[in-house]
mmCIF file of C-alpha atoms in Angstrom:
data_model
loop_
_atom_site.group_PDB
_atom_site.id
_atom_site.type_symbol
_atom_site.label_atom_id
_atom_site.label_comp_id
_atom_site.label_asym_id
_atom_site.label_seq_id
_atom_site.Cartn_x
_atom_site.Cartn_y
_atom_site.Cartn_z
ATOM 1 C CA UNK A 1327 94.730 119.558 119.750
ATOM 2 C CA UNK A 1328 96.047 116.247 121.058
ATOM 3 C CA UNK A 1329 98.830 115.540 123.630
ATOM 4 C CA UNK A 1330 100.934 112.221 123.359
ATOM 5 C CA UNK A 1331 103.240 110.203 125.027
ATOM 6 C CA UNK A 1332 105.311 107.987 123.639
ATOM 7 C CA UNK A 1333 108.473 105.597 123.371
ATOM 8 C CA UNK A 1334 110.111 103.232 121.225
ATOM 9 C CA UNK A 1335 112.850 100.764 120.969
ATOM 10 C CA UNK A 1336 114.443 97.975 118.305
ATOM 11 C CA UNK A 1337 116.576 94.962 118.475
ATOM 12 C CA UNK A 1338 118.538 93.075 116.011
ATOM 13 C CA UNK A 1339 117.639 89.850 117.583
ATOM 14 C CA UNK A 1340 119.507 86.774 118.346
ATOM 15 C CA UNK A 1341 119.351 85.447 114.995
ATOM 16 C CA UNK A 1342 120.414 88.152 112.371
ATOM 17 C CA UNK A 1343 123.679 89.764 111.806
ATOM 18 C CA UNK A 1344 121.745 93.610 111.035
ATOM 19 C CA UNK A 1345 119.340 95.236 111.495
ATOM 20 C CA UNK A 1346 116.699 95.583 108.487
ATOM 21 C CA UNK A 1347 114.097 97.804 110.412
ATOM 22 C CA UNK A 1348 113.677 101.520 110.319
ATOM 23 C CA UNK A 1349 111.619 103.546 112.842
ATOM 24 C CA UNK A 1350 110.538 107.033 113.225
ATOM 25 C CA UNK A 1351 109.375 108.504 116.320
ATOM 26 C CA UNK A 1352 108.670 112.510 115.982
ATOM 27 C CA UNK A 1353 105.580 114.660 116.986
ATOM 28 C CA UNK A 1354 102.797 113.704 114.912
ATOM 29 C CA UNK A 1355 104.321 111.032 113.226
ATOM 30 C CA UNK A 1356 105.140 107.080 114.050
ATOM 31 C CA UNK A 1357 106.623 104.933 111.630
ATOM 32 C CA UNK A 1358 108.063 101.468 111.310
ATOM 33 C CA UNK A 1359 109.529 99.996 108.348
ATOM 34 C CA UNK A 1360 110.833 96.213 108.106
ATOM 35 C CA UNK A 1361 113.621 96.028 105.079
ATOM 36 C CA UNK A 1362 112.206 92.437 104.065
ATOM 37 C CA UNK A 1363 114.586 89.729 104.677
ATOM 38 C CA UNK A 1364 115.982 87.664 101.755
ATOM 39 C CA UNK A 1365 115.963 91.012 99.556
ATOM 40 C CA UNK A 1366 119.068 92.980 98.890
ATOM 41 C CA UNK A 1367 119.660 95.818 101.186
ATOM 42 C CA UNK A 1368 116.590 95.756 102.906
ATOM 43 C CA UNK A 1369 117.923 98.340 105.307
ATOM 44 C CA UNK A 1370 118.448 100.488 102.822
ATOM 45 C CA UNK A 1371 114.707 100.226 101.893
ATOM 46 C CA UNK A 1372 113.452 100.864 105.207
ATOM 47 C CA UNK A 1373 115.741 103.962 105.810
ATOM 48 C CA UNK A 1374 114.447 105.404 102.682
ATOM 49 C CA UNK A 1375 111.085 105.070 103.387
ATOM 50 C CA UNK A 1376 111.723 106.791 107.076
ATOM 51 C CA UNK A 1377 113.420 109.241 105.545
ATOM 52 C CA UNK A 1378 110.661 110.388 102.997
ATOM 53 C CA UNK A 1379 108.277 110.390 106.143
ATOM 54 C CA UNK A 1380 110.822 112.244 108.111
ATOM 55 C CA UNK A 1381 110.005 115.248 105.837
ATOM 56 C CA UNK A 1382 106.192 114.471 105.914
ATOM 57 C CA UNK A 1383 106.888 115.123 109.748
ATOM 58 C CA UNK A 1384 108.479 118.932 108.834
ATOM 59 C CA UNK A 1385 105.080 119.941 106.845
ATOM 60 C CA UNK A 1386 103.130 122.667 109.461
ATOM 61 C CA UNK A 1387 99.977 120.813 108.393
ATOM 62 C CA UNK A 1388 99.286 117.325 107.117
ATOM 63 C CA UNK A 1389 96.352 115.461 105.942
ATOM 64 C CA UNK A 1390 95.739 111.787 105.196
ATOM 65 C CA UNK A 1391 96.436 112.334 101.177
ATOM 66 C CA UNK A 1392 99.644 114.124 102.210
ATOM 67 C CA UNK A 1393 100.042 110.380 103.979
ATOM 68 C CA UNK A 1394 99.284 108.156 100.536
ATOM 69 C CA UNK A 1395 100.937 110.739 98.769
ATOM 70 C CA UNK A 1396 104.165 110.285 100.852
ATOM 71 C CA UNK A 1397 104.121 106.481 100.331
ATOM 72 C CA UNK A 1398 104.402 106.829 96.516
ATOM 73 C CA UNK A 1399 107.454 108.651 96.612
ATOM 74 C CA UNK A 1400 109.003 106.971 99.394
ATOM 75 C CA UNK A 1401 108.532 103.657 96.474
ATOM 76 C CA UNK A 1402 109.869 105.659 93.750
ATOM 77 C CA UNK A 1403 113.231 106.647 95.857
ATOM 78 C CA UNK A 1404 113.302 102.784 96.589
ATOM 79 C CA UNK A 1405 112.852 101.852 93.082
ATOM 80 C CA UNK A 1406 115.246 104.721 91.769
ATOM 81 C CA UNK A 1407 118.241 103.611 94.661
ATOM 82 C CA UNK A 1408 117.810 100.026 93.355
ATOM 83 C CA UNK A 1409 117.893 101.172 89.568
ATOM 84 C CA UNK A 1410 121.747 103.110 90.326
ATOM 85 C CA UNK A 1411 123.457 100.194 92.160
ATOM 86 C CA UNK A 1412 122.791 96.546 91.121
ATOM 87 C CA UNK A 1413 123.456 95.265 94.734
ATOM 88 C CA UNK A 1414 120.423 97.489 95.930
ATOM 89 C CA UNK A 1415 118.604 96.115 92.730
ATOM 90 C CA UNK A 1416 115.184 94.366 94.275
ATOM 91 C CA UNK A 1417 115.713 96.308 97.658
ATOM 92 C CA UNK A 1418 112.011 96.652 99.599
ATOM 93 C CA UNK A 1419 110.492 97.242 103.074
ATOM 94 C CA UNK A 1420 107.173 97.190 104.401
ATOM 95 C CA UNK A 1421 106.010 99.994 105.716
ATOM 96 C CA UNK A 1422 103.085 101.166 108.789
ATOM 97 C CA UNK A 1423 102.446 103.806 111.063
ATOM 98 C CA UNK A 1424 100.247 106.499 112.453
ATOM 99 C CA UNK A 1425 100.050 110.119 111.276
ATOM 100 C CA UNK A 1426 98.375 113.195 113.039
ATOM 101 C CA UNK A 1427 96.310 114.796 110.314
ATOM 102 C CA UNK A 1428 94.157 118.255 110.404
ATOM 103 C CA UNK A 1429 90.493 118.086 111.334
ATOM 104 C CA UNK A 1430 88.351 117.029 107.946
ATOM 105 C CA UNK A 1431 85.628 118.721 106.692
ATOM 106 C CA UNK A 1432 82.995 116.560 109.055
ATOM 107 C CA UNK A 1433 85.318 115.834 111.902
ATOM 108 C CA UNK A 1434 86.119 117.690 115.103
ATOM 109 C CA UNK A 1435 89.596 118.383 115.675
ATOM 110 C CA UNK A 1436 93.067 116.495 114.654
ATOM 111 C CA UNK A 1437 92.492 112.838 113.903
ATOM 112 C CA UNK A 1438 94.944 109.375 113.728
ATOM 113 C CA UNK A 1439 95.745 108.270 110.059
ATOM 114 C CA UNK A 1440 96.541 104.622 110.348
ATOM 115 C CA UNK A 1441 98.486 103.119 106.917
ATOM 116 C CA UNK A 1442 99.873 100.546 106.143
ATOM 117 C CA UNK A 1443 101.641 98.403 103.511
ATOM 118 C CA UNK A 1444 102.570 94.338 104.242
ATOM 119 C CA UNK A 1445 102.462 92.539 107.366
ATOM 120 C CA UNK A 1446 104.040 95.211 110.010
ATOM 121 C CA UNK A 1447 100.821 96.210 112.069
ATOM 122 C CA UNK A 1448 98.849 98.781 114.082
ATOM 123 C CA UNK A 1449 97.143 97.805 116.986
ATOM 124 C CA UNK A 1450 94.600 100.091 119.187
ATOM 125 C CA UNK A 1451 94.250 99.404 123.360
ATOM 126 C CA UNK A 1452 90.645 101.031 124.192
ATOM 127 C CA UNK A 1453 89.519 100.216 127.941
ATOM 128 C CA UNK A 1454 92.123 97.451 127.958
ATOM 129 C CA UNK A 1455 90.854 95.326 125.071
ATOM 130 C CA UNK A 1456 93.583 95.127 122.194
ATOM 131 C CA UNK A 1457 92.781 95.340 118.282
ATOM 132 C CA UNK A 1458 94.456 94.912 115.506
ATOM 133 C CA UNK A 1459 94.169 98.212 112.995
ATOM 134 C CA UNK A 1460 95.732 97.129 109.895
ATOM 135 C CA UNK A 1461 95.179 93.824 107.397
ATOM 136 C CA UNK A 1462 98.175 92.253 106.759
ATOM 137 C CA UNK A 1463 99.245 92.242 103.206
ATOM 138 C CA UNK A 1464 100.911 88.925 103.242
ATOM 139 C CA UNK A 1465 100.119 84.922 101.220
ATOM 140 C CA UNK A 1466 98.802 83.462 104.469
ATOM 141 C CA UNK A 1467 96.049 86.503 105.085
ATOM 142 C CA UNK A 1468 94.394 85.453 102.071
ATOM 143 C CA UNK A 1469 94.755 82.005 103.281
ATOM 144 C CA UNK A 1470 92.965 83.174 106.550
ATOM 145 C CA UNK A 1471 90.129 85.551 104.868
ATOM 146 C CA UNK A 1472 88.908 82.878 102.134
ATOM 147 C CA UNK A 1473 88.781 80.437 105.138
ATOM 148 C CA UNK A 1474 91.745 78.169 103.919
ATOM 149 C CA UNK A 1475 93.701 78.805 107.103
ATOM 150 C CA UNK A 1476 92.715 79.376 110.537
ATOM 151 C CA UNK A 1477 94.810 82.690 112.371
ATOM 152 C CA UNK A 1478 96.747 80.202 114.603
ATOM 153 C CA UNK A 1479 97.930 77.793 111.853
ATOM 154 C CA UNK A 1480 98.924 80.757 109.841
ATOM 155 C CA UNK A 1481 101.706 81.498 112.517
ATOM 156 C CA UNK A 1482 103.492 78.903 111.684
ATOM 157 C CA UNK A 1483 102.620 78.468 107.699
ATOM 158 C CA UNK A 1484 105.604 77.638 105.373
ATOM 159 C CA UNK A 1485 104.620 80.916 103.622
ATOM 160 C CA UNK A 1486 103.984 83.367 106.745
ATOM 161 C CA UNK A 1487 107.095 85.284 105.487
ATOM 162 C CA UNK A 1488 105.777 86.132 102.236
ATOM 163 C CA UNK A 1489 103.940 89.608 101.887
ATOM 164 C CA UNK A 1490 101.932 90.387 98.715
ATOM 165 C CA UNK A 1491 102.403 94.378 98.727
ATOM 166 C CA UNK A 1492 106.036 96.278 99.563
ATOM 167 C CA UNK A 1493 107.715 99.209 99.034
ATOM 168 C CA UNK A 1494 110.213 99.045 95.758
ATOM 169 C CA UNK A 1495 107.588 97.139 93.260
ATOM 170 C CA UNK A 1496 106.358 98.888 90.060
ATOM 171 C CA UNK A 1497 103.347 99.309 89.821
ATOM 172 C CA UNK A 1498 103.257 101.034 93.360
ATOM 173 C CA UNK A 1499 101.279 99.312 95.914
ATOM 174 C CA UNK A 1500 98.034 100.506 97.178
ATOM 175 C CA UNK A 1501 98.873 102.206 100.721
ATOM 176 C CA UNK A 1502 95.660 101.180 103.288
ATOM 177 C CA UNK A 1503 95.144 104.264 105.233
ATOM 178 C CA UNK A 1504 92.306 104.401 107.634
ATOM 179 C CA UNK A 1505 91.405 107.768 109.739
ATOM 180 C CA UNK A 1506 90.790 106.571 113.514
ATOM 181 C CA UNK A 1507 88.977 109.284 115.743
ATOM 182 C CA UNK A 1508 91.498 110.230 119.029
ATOM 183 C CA UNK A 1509 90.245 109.518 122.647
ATOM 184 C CA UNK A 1510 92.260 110.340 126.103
ATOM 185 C CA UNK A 1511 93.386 107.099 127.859
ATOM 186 C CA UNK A 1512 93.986 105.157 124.492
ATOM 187 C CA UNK A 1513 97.118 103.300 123.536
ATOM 188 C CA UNK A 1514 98.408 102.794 119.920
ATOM 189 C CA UNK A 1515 100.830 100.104 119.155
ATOM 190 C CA UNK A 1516 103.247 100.319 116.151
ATOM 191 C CA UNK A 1517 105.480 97.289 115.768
ATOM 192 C CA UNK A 1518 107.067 95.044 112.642
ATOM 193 C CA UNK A 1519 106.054 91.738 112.367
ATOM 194 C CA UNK A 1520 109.855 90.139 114.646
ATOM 195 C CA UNK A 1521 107.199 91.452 117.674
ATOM 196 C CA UNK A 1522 104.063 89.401 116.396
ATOM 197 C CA UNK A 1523 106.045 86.365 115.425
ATOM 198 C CA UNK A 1524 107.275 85.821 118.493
ATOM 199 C CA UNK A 1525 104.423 87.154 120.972
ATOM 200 C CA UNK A 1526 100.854 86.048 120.762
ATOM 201 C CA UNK A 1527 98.260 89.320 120.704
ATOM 202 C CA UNK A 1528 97.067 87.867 124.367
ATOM 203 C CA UNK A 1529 100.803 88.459 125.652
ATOM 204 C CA UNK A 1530 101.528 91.959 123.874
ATOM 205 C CA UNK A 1531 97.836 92.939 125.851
ATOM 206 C CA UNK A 1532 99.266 91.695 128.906
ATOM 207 C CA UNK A 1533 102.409 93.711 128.740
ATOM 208 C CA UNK A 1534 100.839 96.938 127.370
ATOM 209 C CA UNK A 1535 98.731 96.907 130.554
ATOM 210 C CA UNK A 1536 101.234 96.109 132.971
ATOM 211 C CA UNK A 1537 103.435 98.912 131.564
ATOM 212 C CA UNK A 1538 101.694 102.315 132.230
ATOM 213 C CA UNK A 1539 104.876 104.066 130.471
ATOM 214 C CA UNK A 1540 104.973 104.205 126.651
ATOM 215 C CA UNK A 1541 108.909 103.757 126.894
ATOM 216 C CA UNK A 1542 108.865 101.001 129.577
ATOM 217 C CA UNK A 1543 106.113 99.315 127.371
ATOM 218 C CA UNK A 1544 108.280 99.768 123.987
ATOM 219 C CA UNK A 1545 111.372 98.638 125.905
ATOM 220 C CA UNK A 1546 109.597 95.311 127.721
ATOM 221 C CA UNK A 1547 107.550 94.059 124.611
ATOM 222 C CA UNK A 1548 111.502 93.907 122.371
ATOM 223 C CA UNK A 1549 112.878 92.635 125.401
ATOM 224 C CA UNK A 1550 110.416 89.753 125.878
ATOM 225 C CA UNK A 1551 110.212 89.172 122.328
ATOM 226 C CA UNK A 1552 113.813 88.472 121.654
ATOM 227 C CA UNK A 1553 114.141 86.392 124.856
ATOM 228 C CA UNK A 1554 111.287 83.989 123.595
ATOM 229 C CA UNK A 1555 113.002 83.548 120.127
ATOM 230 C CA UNK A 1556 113.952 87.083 118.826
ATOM 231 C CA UNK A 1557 114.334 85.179 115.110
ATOM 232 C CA UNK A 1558 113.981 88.167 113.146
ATOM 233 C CA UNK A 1559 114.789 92.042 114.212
ATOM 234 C CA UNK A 1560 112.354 93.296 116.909
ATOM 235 C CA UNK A 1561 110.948 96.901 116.230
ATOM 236 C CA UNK A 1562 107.899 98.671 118.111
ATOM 237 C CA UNK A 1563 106.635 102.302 118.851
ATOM 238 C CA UNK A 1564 104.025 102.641 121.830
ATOM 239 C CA UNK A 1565 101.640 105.663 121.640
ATOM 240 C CA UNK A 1566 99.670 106.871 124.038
ATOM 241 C CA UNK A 1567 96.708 109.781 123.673
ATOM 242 C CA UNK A 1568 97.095 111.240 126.937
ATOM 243 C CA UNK A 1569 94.759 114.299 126.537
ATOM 244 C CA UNK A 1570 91.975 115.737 123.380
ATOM 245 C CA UNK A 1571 91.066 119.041 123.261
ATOM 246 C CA UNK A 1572 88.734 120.781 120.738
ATOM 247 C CA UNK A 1573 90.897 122.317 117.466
ATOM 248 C CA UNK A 1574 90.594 125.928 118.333
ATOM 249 C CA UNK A 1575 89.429 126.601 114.041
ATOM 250 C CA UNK A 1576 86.660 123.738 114.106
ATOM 251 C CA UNK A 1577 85.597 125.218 117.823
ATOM 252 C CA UNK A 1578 85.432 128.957 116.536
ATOM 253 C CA UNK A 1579 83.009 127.332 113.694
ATOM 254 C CA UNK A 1580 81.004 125.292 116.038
ATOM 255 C CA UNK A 1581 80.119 128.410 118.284
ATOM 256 C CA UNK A 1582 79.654 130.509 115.103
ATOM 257 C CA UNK A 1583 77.165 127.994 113.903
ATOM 258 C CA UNK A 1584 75.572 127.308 117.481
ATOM 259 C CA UNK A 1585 75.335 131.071 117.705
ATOM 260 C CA UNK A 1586 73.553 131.287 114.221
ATOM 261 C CA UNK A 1587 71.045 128.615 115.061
ATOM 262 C CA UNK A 1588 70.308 129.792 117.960
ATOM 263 C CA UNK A 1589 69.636 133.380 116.413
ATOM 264 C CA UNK A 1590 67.334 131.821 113.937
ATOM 265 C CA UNK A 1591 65.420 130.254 116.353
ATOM 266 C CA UNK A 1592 64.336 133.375 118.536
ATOM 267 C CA UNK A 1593 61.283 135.235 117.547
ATOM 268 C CA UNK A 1594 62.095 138.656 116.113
ATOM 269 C CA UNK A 1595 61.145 141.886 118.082
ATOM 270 C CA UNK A 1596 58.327 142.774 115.806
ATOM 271 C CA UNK A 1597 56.907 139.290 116.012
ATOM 272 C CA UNK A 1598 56.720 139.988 119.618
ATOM 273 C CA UNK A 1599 54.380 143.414 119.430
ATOM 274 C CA UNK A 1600 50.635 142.874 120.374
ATOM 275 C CA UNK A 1601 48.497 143.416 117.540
ATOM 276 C CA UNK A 1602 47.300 147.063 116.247
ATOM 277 C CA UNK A 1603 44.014 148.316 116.894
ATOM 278 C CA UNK A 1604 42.984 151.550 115.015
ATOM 279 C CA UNK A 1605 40.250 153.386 116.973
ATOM 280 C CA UNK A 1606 37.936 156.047 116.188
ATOM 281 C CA UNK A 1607 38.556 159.521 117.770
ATOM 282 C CA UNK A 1608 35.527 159.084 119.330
ATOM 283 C CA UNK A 1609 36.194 156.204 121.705
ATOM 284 C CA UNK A 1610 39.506 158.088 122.305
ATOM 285 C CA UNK A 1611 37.534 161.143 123.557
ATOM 286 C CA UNK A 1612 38.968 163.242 120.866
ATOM 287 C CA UNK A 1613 36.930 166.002 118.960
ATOM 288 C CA UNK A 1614 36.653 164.584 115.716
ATOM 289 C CA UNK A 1615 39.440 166.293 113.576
ATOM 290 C CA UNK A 1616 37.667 168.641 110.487
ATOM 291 C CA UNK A 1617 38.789 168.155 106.921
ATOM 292 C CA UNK A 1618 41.991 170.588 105.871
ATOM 293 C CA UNK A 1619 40.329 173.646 103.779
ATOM 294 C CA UNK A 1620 41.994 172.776 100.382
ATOM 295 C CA UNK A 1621 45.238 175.602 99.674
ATOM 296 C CA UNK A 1622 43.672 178.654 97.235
ATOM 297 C CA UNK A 1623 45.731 179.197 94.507
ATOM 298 C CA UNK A 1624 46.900 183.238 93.938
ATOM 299 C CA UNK A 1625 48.375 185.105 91.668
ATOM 300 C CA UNK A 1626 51.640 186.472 92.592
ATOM 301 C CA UNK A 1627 52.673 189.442 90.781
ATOM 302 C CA UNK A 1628 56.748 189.744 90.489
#
């Protein structure tokens, strides 16, 4: 069973007319969506895709196929809302987050599913060091991974705004979904990319740390972002794992199968008896004992 803290905020910026980002914020599950700029009614996309997670969220269990599962329909309600309206026709988002999922067959207690699809981002805070979760599905990543591009130079590439897997595409993308194991003190970091676009990692680190409240963290990494630039909108969700205590099902199965090793392991009570030693009545001081006289048979006259 995990306990969380957490707080959120978004910003239009100083550059944009509306807002294209979608967030959801809920027990057990933390979602951001960016409605891609330069597509038709990216907010629409992004709401859609919240709003297909929002009843993931209702489910009394979930696990990380429920997760993958959840992305595929939140792209065919995207696809379907574009097919009825030709100004929606096109619409997409990206789409990342972090899900609370039961306790797998090998793993002790609830775990984090991380997914993700395009360049909005999950980062991790363990012991204060920062770290990116998710790959960015975008033109300049593959730049960066077949060592075309350094991670600097892509923050500024022409093409840095160009994502190669969305919401609202057929064939439906390929949701990343990674299951990352809970402990007490970390902090999870949920943000579209108008945070990372504006802040370097080595700044959102800084203010993480200096911000021991998830809200005041959420509220002071928009704020700062949108006062250096805020060029596109600004949305974020901090998470923190405040306390992790053993799922009371995988616990009862532990001690069950503590208990039976531990039962196999002890000697049994007969293994523990010395050894038999038959005398003869003679050491024993005993008379010897005489043969039984054999029964003799009679006749019985009836």
């Amino acid at each position: 069973m995990l306990t969380l803290r957490w707080g959120s905020a978004t910003d239009v910026g100083r550059v944009r007319t509306l807002n294209e980002d979608s967030l959801l914020a809920v027990p057990g599950l933390f979602v951001v969506a960016d409605g891609m700029g330069g597509h038709a009614a990216g907010e629409v996309a992004s709401q859609l895709a919240v709003a297909e997670f929002a009843r993931l969220a209702e489910q009394a269990a979930v696990r990380a196929e429920d997760v993958a599962e959840t992305v595929r329909r939140a792209n065919e309600h995207i696809l379907a809302a574009g097919a009825e309206r030709g100004d929606r026709h096109g619409m997409g988002t990206t789409l990342t987050g972090i899900s609370v999922v039961g306790a797998g067959q090998d793993a002790q207690g609830e775990q984090l599913a991380v997914f993700n699809v395009g360049d909005s981002r999950v980062y991790q805070v363990t012991e204060g060091q920062l770290r990116q979760l998710t790959v960015d599905h975008s033109a300049v990543q593959e730049l960066v991974d077949a060592g075309r591009l350094t991670a600097q130079a892509a923050r500024t590439h022409p093409r840095r705004n160009v994502v190669t897997r969305s919401l609202g595409t057929d064939p439906a993308p390929d949701a990343d979904v990674w299951l990352v194991q809970p402990v007490a003190g970390d902090r999870f970091l949920v943000c579209s990319d108008g945070l990372t676009g504006e802040l370097q990692d080595s700044d959102i680190a800084e203010l993480l740390g200096q911000n021991p409240d998830p809200q005041a963290a959420a509220d002071e990494l928009v704020r700062q972002a949108v006062a250096v630039g805020g060029h596109d909108n600004v949305t974020v969700v901090v998470l923190d794992v405040v306390e992790v205590l053993p799922d009371q099902a995988a616990q009862a199965a532990q001690t069950a199968q503590a208990a039976q090793a531990e039962t196999a392991a002890l000697p049994s009570a007969e293994s523990q008896l010395p050894p038999t030693v038959t005398l003869p009545s003679a050491e024993l001081g005993l008379p010897p004992t005489a043969p039984m006289p054999s029964p003799v048979p009679r006749e019985v006259n009836g």
